[in-house]
Amino acid sequence: MQQSIAVVTGASRGIGQAIAQALVEANYFVVASATSESGVAAIQEYLGEKGTAFVLNLADKDSCAQFTEQVNALGAVSVLVNNAGITKDTLMLRMKDEDWDSVIETNLSGAFRLTKSFLKGMMKQRWGRIVNISSVVGAMGNPGQANYCASKAGIEGFTRSLAYELGSRGITVNAVAPGFIATDMTHELTEDQKQAMMANIPLGRYGEADEIAKAVRFLASDDAAYITGQVLGVNGGLNMG
Ligand code: NAP
């Protein structure tokens, strides 16, 4: 039997890499993305024969179209993990249009484009799993992250709406909202910011990329067949809402 295909965006490092590896363990053929050829080579190195990778810039419509064409040529996609995301943090008064636009385009519009391109294949199979990576701040808000929080609140609304639309087709749509995970993205925070964050985490530690990946793998599995339209917080208790 041909292996099912799982797509993971932004898998050159961090949480995306952990998700790609977890889905390989779940026996998927993983198709992953990076923004550069060197990132693609890095992914190919850890995936080996268990998957492949292509360049993708979610903020660029042509790049999204090319990526989806390359993936669709391999077969129908069963699992889509919209993981790739960026931050452009600054207080609102200093936030430039391009800081707003690039974060919304990458984190939200890019997910819309990819999801739309892979839907037909999932609908034909009458089985599919879409997992969107949000953030704890999508619900909580965070000073200096109006653009990022808007993109993540948007992805949660997108998740619920799609869950309504696709439920009858055997496709579940959920989000995972990580708390503070040690990756390049959080590396940029100051020690003071990290300490302040830690004080509010009941489990008293940052999360590991692998802990997000395990939640995604569960939502992508048959065991999660009756779960849709949910936002699963994986945040050490930082937000219990
Ligand atoms: P990361 O280490 O900064 O990695 C980001 C990934 O996204 C990389 O693979 C990067 O590719 C890719 N990417 C960047 N810009 C892109 C674009 N324009 N088009 C397509 N791909 C692009 O981030 P991370 O911490 O693993 O975060 C992964 C997801 O988790 C994001 O959605 C993030 O918002 C969310 N999240 C993270 C945390 C956390 O604490 N780390 C918390 C909550 C939510 P290149 O390597 O080619 O640049």
Tab-separated table of C-alpha atoms and ligand atoms in Angstrom:
chain	number	residue	atom	x	y	z
A	1	MET	CA	0.000	0.000	0.000
A	2	GLN	CA	1.213	3.487	-0.842
A	3	GLN	CA	2.209	5.543	2.205
A	4	SER	CA	-0.065	8.446	3.144
A	5	ILE	CA	1.373	11.934	2.698
A	6	ALA	CA	1.727	14.458	5.515
A	7	VAL	CA	2.777	18.039	4.740
A	8	VAL	CA	4.580	20.111	7.379
A	9	THR	CA	5.462	23.739	6.638
A	10	GLY	CA	8.541	25.320	8.205
A	11	ALA	CA	10.279	22.069	9.121
A	12	SER	CA	13.907	23.163	8.737
A	13	ARG	CA	14.207	23.675	12.495
A	14	GLY	CA	12.324	24.106	15.760
A	15	ILE	CA	8.802	22.808	16.240
A	16	GLY	CA	8.286	22.001	12.539
A	17	GLN	CA	11.282	19.664	12.496
A	18	ALA	CA	9.990	17.844	15.588
A	19	ILE	CA	6.538	17.502	13.979
A	20	ALA	CA	8.011	16.147	10.728
A	21	GLN	CA	10.012	13.578	12.682
A	22	ALA	CA	6.982	12.559	14.769
A	23	LEU	CA	4.903	12.034	11.620
A	24	VAL	CA	7.664	9.906	10.086
A	25	GLU	CA	7.440	7.748	13.231
A	26	ALA	CA	3.676	7.520	12.596
A	27	ASN	CA	4.568	6.044	9.191
A	28	TYR	CA	3.712	9.019	6.998
A	29	PHE	CA	5.712	10.059	3.939
A	30	VAL	CA	6.491	13.609	5.042
A	31	VAL	CA	6.701	16.527	2.621
A	32	ALA	CA	8.252	19.488	4.380
A	33	SER	CA	9.244	23.055	3.546
A	34	ALA	CA	11.937	25.634	4.208
A	35	THR	CA	12.432	29.111	2.764
A	36	SER	CA	15.829	28.335	1.200
A	37	GLU	CA	17.623	25.558	-0.685
A	38	SER	CA	19.990	25.127	2.269
A	39	GLY	CA	16.970	24.614	4.550
A	40	VAL	CA	15.583	22.064	2.094
A	41	ALA	CA	18.920	20.222	2.163
A	42	ALA	CA	18.887	20.234	5.992
A	43	ILE	CA	15.401	18.688	5.996
A	44	GLN	CA	16.356	16.100	3.395
A	45	GLU	CA	19.305	15.156	5.596
A	46	TYR	CA	17.155	14.243	8.608
A	47	LEU	CA	14.227	12.791	6.614
A	48	GLY	CA	16.353	10.547	4.409
A	49	GLU	CA	14.065	8.331	2.346
A	50	LYS	CA	11.138	8.923	4.698
A	51	GLY	CA	10.149	12.158	2.980
A	52	THR	CA	11.126	15.069	0.812
A	53	ALA	CA	11.286	18.872	0.988
A	54	PHE	CA	10.686	21.890	-1.230
A	55	VAL	CA	11.235	25.633	-0.946
A	56	LEU	CA	8.199	27.629	0.199
A	57	ASN	CA	7.662	31.273	1.060
A	58	LEU	CA	4.152	31.492	2.484
A	59	ALA	CA	4.045	35.252	1.992
A	60	ASP	CA	4.458	34.811	-1.780
A	61	LYS	CA	1.439	33.563	-3.751
A	62	ASP	CA	3.571	32.204	-6.605
A	63	SER	CA	5.777	30.281	-4.206
A	64	CYS	CA	2.674	28.769	-2.549
A	65	ALA	CA	1.312	27.765	-5.972
A	66	GLN	CA	4.609	26.162	-6.973
A	67	PHE	CA	4.901	24.288	-3.662
A	68	THR	CA	1.370	22.913	-3.850
A	69	GLU	CA	1.930	21.830	-7.450
A	70	GLN	CA	5.090	19.954	-6.414
A	71	VAL	CA	3.282	18.280	-3.519
A	72	ASN	CA	0.120	17.402	-5.434
A	73	ALA	CA	2.292	15.710	-8.076
A	74	LEU	CA	3.276	13.199	-5.349
A	75	GLY	CA	-0.342	12.299	-4.532
A	76	ALA	CA	-3.236	13.399	-2.329
A	77	VAL	CA	-2.307	14.944	1.018
A	78	SER	CA	-3.828	13.239	4.074
A	79	VAL	CA	-2.375	15.428	6.825
A	80	LEU	CA	-1.547	19.129	6.608
A	81	VAL	CA	0.282	20.839	9.454
A	82	ASN	CA	0.359	24.608	8.995
A	83	ASN	CA	3.323	25.172	11.274
A	84	ALA	CA	5.548	27.854	9.723
A	85	GLY	CA	5.295	31.225	11.399
A	86	ILE	CA	7.232	34.395	12.055
A	87	THR	CA	7.269	37.254	14.540
A	88	LYS	CA	7.990	40.942	13.893
A	89	ASP	CA	7.610	42.254	17.442
A	90	THR	CA	7.304	45.916	18.300
A	91	LEU	CA	4.859	48.155	20.114
A	92	MET	CA	1.884	49.281	18.053
A	93	LEU	CA	3.001	52.902	17.723
A	94	ARG	CA	6.240	51.753	16.099
A	95	MET	CA	4.717	48.959	14.044
A	96	LYS	CA	5.191	49.544	10.329
A	97	ASP	CA	2.736	48.373	7.686
A	98	GLU	CA	5.288	45.835	6.498
A	99	ASP	CA	5.646	44.398	10.037
A	100	TRP	CA	1.896	43.851	10.082
A	101	ASP	CA	1.593	42.610	6.494
A	102	SER	CA	4.455	40.109	6.563
A	103	VAL	CA	3.232	38.449	9.764
A	104	ILE	CA	-0.392	38.228	8.580
A	105	GLU	CA	0.635	37.041	5.110
A	106	THR	CA	2.979	34.342	6.438
A	107	ASN	CA	1.073	33.095	9.476
A	108	LEU	CA	-2.526	33.445	8.274
A	109	SER	CA	-2.921	34.031	4.512
A	110	GLY	CA	-0.264	31.415	3.738
A	111	ALA	CA	-2.150	28.823	5.773
A	112	PHE	CA	-5.344	29.741	3.894
A	113	ARG	CA	-3.629	29.262	0.524
A	114	LEU	CA	-2.052	25.903	1.321
A	115	THR	CA	-5.156	24.504	2.978
A	116	LYS	CA	-7.298	25.430	-0.013
A	117	SER	CA	-4.884	23.749	-2.413
A	118	PHE	CA	-4.853	20.443	-0.537
A	119	LEU	CA	-8.555	20.242	0.311
A	120	LYS	CA	-9.777	18.605	-2.895
A	121	GLY	CA	-7.460	15.616	-2.404
A	122	MET	CA	-8.611	15.175	1.201
A	123	MET	CA	-12.276	15.466	0.236
A	124	LYS	CA	-11.858	12.828	-2.457
A	125	GLN	CA	-10.254	10.476	0.074
A	126	ARG	CA	-13.029	11.320	2.562
A	127	TRP	CA	-10.331	11.445	5.225
A	128	GLY	CA	-8.060	14.244	6.279
A	129	ARG	CA	-6.386	15.940	9.202
A	130	ILE	CA	-5.548	19.635	9.309
A	131	VAL	CA	-3.567	20.856	12.305
A	132	ASN	CA	-2.797	24.558	12.554
A	133	ILE	CA	-0.090	25.790	14.891
A	134	SER	CA	-1.386	28.752	16.861
A	135	SER	CA	0.104	30.206	20.047
A	136	VAL	CA	-0.982	30.750	23.625
A	137	VAL	CA	-0.934	34.493	22.872
A	138	GLY	CA	-3.654	34.085	20.223
A	139	ALA	CA	-6.117	33.920	23.126
A	140	MET	CA	-4.200	35.911	25.762
A	141	GLY	CA	-2.729	38.777	23.720
A	142	ASN	CA	0.780	40.072	24.383
A	143	PRO	CA	2.227	43.588	24.368
A	144	GLY	CA	4.516	44.136	21.391
A	145	GLN	CA	2.851	41.348	19.404
A	146	ALA	CA	-0.367	42.885	18.009
A	147	ASN	CA	0.425	41.527	14.533
A	148	TYR	CA	1.427	38.047	15.734
A	149	CYS	CA	-1.494	37.735	18.192
A	150	ALA	CA	-3.943	38.844	15.476
A	151	SER	CA	-2.534	36.215	13.115
A	152	LYS	CA	-2.870	33.476	15.741
A	153	ALA	CA	-6.374	34.526	16.858
A	154	GLY	CA	-7.192	34.494	13.134
A	155	ILE	CA	-5.867	30.979	12.672
A	156	GLU	CA	-8.054	29.787	15.552
A	157	GLY	CA	-11.197	31.268	13.950
A	158	PHE	CA	-10.111	29.771	10.621
A	159	THR	CA	-9.742	26.378	12.356
A	160	ARG	CA	-13.260	26.429	13.801
A	161	SER	CA	-14.891	27.601	10.560
A	162	LEU	CA	-13.177	24.888	8.522
A	163	ALA	CA	-14.154	22.280	11.102
A	164	TYR	CA	-17.811	23.167	10.424
A	165	GLU	CA	-17.320	23.046	6.652
A	166	LEU	CA	-15.357	19.803	6.469
A	167	GLY	CA	-16.803	17.618	9.231
A	168	SER	CA	-19.186	15.803	6.893
A	169	ARG	CA	-16.233	14.928	4.615
A	170	GLY	CA	-14.314	13.008	7.264
A	171	ILE	CA	-11.795	15.813	7.711
A	172	THR	CA	-10.964	17.129	11.165
A	173	VAL	CA	-9.474	20.574	11.708
A	174	ASN	CA	-7.786	21.474	14.972
A	175	ALA	CA	-5.150	23.831	16.313
A	176	VAL	CA	-2.330	23.340	18.777
A	177	ALA	CA	-1.446	26.438	20.770
A	178	PRO	CA	2.064	26.127	22.238
A	179	GLY	CA	3.199	28.113	25.217
A	180	PHE	CA	6.867	28.990	25.581
A	181	ILE	CA	8.987	26.509	23.619
A	182	ALA	CA	12.770	26.842	23.390
A	183	THR	CA	13.462	27.448	19.660
A	184	ASP	CA	15.105	30.152	17.529
A	185	MET	CA	11.855	32.131	17.783
A	186	THR	CA	12.056	32.488	21.574
A	187	HIS	CA	15.858	32.733	21.597
A	188	GLU	CA	15.489	36.445	20.805
A	189	LEU	CA	13.688	37.259	24.105
A	190	THR	CA	15.670	39.018	26.841
A	191	GLU	CA	16.484	37.236	30.134
A	192	ASP	CA	13.990	39.546	31.900
A	193	GLN	CA	11.219	38.603	29.472
A	194	LYS	CA	12.012	34.899	29.921
A	195	GLN	CA	12.007	35.155	33.726
A	196	ALA	CA	8.674	37.010	33.708
A	197	MET	CA	7.185	34.288	31.505
A	198	MET	CA	8.571	31.479	33.695
A	199	ALA	CA	6.937	32.956	36.810
A	200	ASN	CA	3.539	32.292	35.201
A	201	ILE	CA	4.129	28.693	34.110
A	202	PRO	CA	2.726	26.300	36.755
A	203	LEU	CA	4.869	23.426	35.470
A	204	GLY	CA	7.925	25.635	36.080
A	205	ARG	CA	9.773	25.019	32.831
A	206	TYR	CA	9.699	25.803	29.126
A	207	GLY	CA	8.279	23.243	26.735
A	208	GLU	CA	10.195	21.118	24.248
A	209	ALA	CA	9.464	21.099	20.513
A	210	ASP	CA	8.898	17.367	20.846
A	211	GLU	CA	6.021	17.969	23.278
A	212	ILE	CA	4.200	20.008	20.652
A	213	ALA	CA	4.960	17.358	18.022
A	214	LYS	CA	3.353	14.623	20.143
A	215	ALA	CA	0.124	16.637	20.439
A	216	VAL	CA	0.091	17.178	16.676
A	217	ARG	CA	0.725	13.495	16.021
A	218	PHE	CA	-2.214	12.605	18.275
A	219	LEU	CA	-4.575	15.035	16.504
A	220	ALA	CA	-3.418	13.599	13.160
A	221	SER	CA	-4.153	10.033	14.227
A	222	ASP	CA	-7.277	7.869	14.101
A	223	ASP	CA	-7.402	8.096	17.909
A	224	ALA	CA	-8.463	11.747	17.516
A	225	ALA	CA	-11.298	10.941	15.071
A	226	TYR	CA	-13.960	12.601	17.251
A	227	ILE	CA	-11.998	15.782	17.944
A	228	THR	CA	-12.523	18.745	15.615
A	229	GLY	CA	-12.658	22.526	15.869
A	230	GLN	CA	-10.536	22.489	19.030
A	231	VAL	CA	-7.572	24.519	20.154
A	232	LEU	CA	-5.343	22.296	22.276
A	233	GLY	CA	-3.133	24.296	24.631
A	234	VAL	CA	0.303	22.758	25.242
A	235	ASN	CA	1.687	25.390	27.536
A	236	GLY	CA	2.621	24.033	30.976
A	237	GLY	CA	-0.484	25.730	32.401
A	238	LEU	CA	0.461	29.241	31.245
A	239	ASN	CA	-3.100	29.669	29.994
A	240	MET	CA	-5.915	27.479	31.322
A	241	GLY	CA	-8.849	29.222	29.629
B	1	NAP	P1	11.333	28.868	14.194
B	1	NAP	O1	12.286	28.020	14.948
B	1	NAP	O2	11.610	30.329	14.041
B	1	NAP	O3	11.113	28.214	12.736
B	1	NAP	C1	10.243	28.829	11.835
B	1	NAP	C2	10.060	27.948	10.618
B	1	NAP	O4	9.167	28.644	9.714
B	1	NAP	C3	11.339	27.690	9.860
B	1	NAP	O5	11.305	26.397	9.312
B	1	NAP	C4	11.309	28.749	8.768
B	1	NAP	O6	12.033	28.370	7.599
B	1	NAP	C5	9.820	28.799	8.451
B	1	NAP	N1	9.450	30.068	7.844
B	1	NAP	C6	9.811	31.327	8.227
B	1	NAP	N2	9.307	32.241	7.389
B	1	NAP	C7	8.609	31.550	6.454
B	1	NAP	C8	7.860	31.933	5.290
B	1	NAP	N3	7.728	33.211	4.909
B	1	NAP	N4	7.294	30.972	4.532
B	1	NAP	C9	7.421	29.660	4.884
B	1	NAP	N5	8.116	29.234	5.950
B	1	NAP	C10	8.701	30.167	6.724
B	1	NAP	O7	9.870	28.803	14.830
B	1	NAP	P2	9.240	27.783	15.899
B	1	NAP	O8	9.481	28.323	17.243
B	1	NAP	O9	9.610	26.397	15.579
B	1	NAP	O10	7.678	28.029	15.602
B	1	NAP	C11	6.884	27.140	14.816
B	1	NAP	C12	5.429	27.535	14.973
B	1	NAP	O11	5.073	27.484	16.358
B	1	NAP	C13	5.107	28.963	14.517
B	1	NAP	O12	3.841	29.004	13.906
B	1	NAP	C14	5.088	29.733	15.822
B	1	NAP	O13	4.290	30.896	15.729
B	1	NAP	C15	4.496	28.709	16.761
B	1	NAP	N6	4.783	28.950	18.168
B	1	NAP	C16	6.047	28.892	18.655
B	1	NAP	C17	6.256	29.123	20.009
B	1	NAP	C18	7.609	29.054	20.647
B	1	NAP	O14	7.693	29.296	21.861
B	1	NAP	N7	8.677	28.745	19.914
B	1	NAP	C19	5.181	29.418	20.847
B	1	NAP	C20	3.912	29.468	20.300
B	1	NAP	C21	3.715	29.230	18.967
B	1	NAP	P3	13.596	28.825	7.417
B	1	NAP	O15	14.408	27.954	8.337
B	1	NAP	O16	13.854	28.554	5.973
B	1	NAP	O17	13.659	30.270	7.779
